[in-house]
Amino acid sequence: MSEMVNVFEVKTHLSRHLERLERGEIDALIVARAGKPVARLALLDQTAPLRIGYADGRYTIPEDWDAPDLEIEGLFAADDRDT
């Protein structure tokens, strides 16, 4: 169930509305300006936590990955001569 409130109400009682979302009293809070909905405030999806380093060991970086590429350097040098 969603609830629509005006901007002033959200500014004045944001903490209260966030607590209601966290308790599950409402699914979303629709923020309205002059009676027209303009935004939706809802909880973030907490089911998929951020996993850092999950690809560790799956890929190898070639030793020459940062070696200069003469073909690309030549293309830039050709642009310098045209000006």
PDB file of C-alpha atoms in Angstrom:
ATOM      1  CA  MET A   1       0.000   0.000   0.000  1.00  0.00           C
ATOM      2  CA  SER A   2       1.353   3.426  -0.979  1.00  0.00           C
ATOM      3  CA  GLU A   3       0.568   6.724   0.654  1.00  0.00           C
ATOM      4  CA  MET A   4       0.624  10.158  -0.974  1.00  0.00           C
ATOM      5  CA  VAL A   5       1.840  13.167   1.009  1.00  0.00           C
ATOM      6  CA  ASN A   6       2.853  16.692   0.056  1.00  0.00           C
ATOM      7  CA  VAL A   7       6.418  17.999  -0.004  1.00  0.00           C
ATOM      8  CA  PHE A   8       6.029  19.992   3.206  1.00  0.00           C
ATOM      9  CA  GLU A   9       4.853  16.886   5.079  1.00  0.00           C
ATOM     10  CA  VAL A  10       7.865  14.901   3.847  1.00  0.00           C
ATOM     11  CA  LYS A  11      10.302  17.675   4.780  1.00  0.00           C
ATOM     12  CA  THR A  12       8.757  18.023   8.218  1.00  0.00           C
ATOM     13  CA  HIS A  13       8.409  14.320   9.095  1.00  0.00           C
ATOM     14  CA  LEU A  14      10.925  12.443   6.922  1.00  0.00           C
ATOM     15  CA  SER A  15      12.254  10.326   9.800  1.00  0.00           C
ATOM     16  CA  ARG A  16       8.740   9.259  10.762  1.00  0.00           C
ATOM     17  CA  HIS A  17       7.927   8.227   7.192  1.00  0.00           C
ATOM     18  CA  LEU A  18      11.186   6.286   6.852  1.00  0.00           C
ATOM     19  CA  GLU A  19      10.368   4.385  10.045  1.00  0.00           C
ATOM     20  CA  ARG A  20       6.933   3.482   8.640  1.00  0.00           C
ATOM     21  CA  LEU A  21       8.601   2.168   5.477  1.00  0.00           C
ATOM     22  CA  GLU A  22      11.065   0.106   7.520  1.00  0.00           C
ATOM     23  CA  ARG A  23       8.279  -1.371   9.660  1.00  0.00           C
ATOM     24  CA  GLY A  24       6.378  -2.326   6.513  1.00  0.00           C
ATOM     25  CA  GLU A  25       3.339  -0.157   7.270  1.00  0.00           C
ATOM     26  CA  ILE A  26       3.571   1.259   3.737  1.00  0.00           C
ATOM     27  CA  ASP A  27       5.313  -0.004   0.592  1.00  0.00           C
ATOM     28  CA  ALA A  28       6.090   3.421  -0.792  1.00  0.00           C
ATOM     29  CA  LEU A  29       5.575   7.090  -0.108  1.00  0.00           C
ATOM     30  CA  ILE A  30       4.396   9.129  -3.067  1.00  0.00           C
ATOM     31  CA  VAL A  31       5.514  12.756  -2.797  1.00  0.00           C
ATOM     32  CA  ALA A  32       3.173  15.296  -4.369  1.00  0.00           C
ATOM     33  CA  ARG A  33       3.528  18.953  -5.243  1.00  0.00           C
ATOM     34  CA  ALA A  34       0.245  20.836  -5.560  1.00  0.00           C
ATOM     35  CA  GLY A  35      -1.603  17.520  -5.534  1.00  0.00           C
ATOM     36  CA  LYS A  36       0.405  16.042  -8.449  1.00  0.00           C
ATOM     37  CA  PRO A  37       2.682  13.054  -7.727  1.00  0.00           C
ATOM     38  CA  VAL A  38       6.324  13.902  -8.496  1.00  0.00           C
ATOM     39  CA  ALA A  39       8.429  11.285  -6.699  1.00  0.00           C
ATOM     40  CA  ARG A  40       8.302   7.869  -5.060  1.00  0.00           C
ATOM     41  CA  LEU A  41      10.178   7.054  -1.850  1.00  0.00           C
ATOM     42  CA  ALA A  42      10.684   3.339  -1.176  1.00  0.00           C
ATOM     43  CA  LEU A  43      13.109   1.051   0.625  1.00  0.00           C
ATOM     44  CA  LEU A  44      16.167  -0.153  -1.238  1.00  0.00           C
ATOM     45  CA  ASP A  45      16.280  -3.796  -2.240  1.00  0.00           C
ATOM     46  CA  GLN A  46      18.379  -5.417   0.479  1.00  0.00           C
ATOM     47  CA  THR A  47      18.207  -8.941  -0.951  1.00  0.00           C
ATOM     48  CA  ALA A  48      21.347  -8.658  -3.100  1.00  0.00           C
ATOM     49  CA  PRO A  49      24.252  -7.405  -0.980  1.00  0.00           C
ATOM     50  CA  LEU A  50      27.227  -5.803  -2.687  1.00  0.00           C
ATOM     51  CA  ARG A  51      29.983  -8.369  -3.068  1.00  0.00           C
ATOM     52  CA  ILE A  52      33.445  -6.921  -3.532  1.00  0.00           C
ATOM     53  CA  GLY A  53      36.087  -9.113  -5.119  1.00  0.00           C
ATOM     54  CA  TYR A  54      33.706 -11.815  -6.348  1.00  0.00           C
ATOM     55  CA  ALA A  55      35.704 -12.214  -9.593  1.00  0.00           C
ATOM     56  CA  ASP A  56      39.032 -12.662  -7.814  1.00  0.00           C
ATOM     57  CA  GLY A  57      41.077 -15.317  -9.599  1.00  0.00           C
ATOM     58  CA  ARG A  58      38.700 -15.652 -12.564  1.00  0.00           C
ATOM     59  CA  TYR A  59      40.684 -13.452 -14.920  1.00  0.00           C
ATOM     60  CA  THR A  60      44.317 -12.936 -15.688  1.00  0.00           C
ATOM     61  CA  ILE A  61      45.847  -9.681 -16.837  1.00  0.00           C
ATOM     62  CA  PRO A  62      48.489 -10.019 -19.564  1.00  0.00           C
ATOM     63  CA  GLU A  63      51.916  -8.666 -18.666  1.00  0.00           C
ATOM     64  CA  ASP A  64      51.836  -6.242 -21.604  1.00  0.00           C
ATOM     65  CA  TRP A  65      48.335  -4.853 -20.875  1.00  0.00           C
ATOM     66  CA  ASP A  66      49.671  -1.332 -20.393  1.00  0.00           C
ATOM     67  CA  ALA A  67      52.318  -1.456 -23.130  1.00  0.00           C
ATOM     68  CA  PRO A  68      52.145   1.366 -25.677  1.00  0.00           C
ATOM     69  CA  ASP A  69      50.124   0.608 -28.791  1.00  0.00           C
ATOM     70  CA  LEU A  70      52.150   1.923 -31.717  1.00  0.00           C
ATOM     71  CA  GLU A  71      49.187   1.821 -34.104  1.00  0.00           C
ATOM     72  CA  ILE A  72      47.095   4.059 -31.868  1.00  0.00           C
ATOM     73  CA  GLU A  73      50.036   6.375 -31.195  1.00  0.00           C
ATOM     74  CA  GLY A  74      50.519   6.656 -34.951  1.00  0.00           C
ATOM     75  CA  LEU A  75      46.897   7.679 -35.422  1.00  0.00           C
ATOM     76  CA  PHE A  76      47.303  10.496 -32.905  1.00  0.00           C
ATOM     77  CA  ALA A  77      50.561  11.579 -34.508  1.00  0.00           C
ATOM     78  CA  ALA A  78      48.811  11.724 -37.914  1.00  0.00           C
ATOM     79  CA  ASP A  79      46.174  14.053 -36.417  1.00  0.00           C
ATOM     80  CA  ASP A  80      48.912  16.402 -35.173  1.00  0.00           C
ATOM     81  CA  ARG A  81      50.392  16.714 -38.682  1.00  0.00           C
ATOM     82  CA  ASP A  82      47.019  17.599 -40.234  1.00  0.00           C
ATOM     83  CA  THR A  83      46.610  20.775 -38.187  1.00  0.00           C
TER      84      THR A  83
END
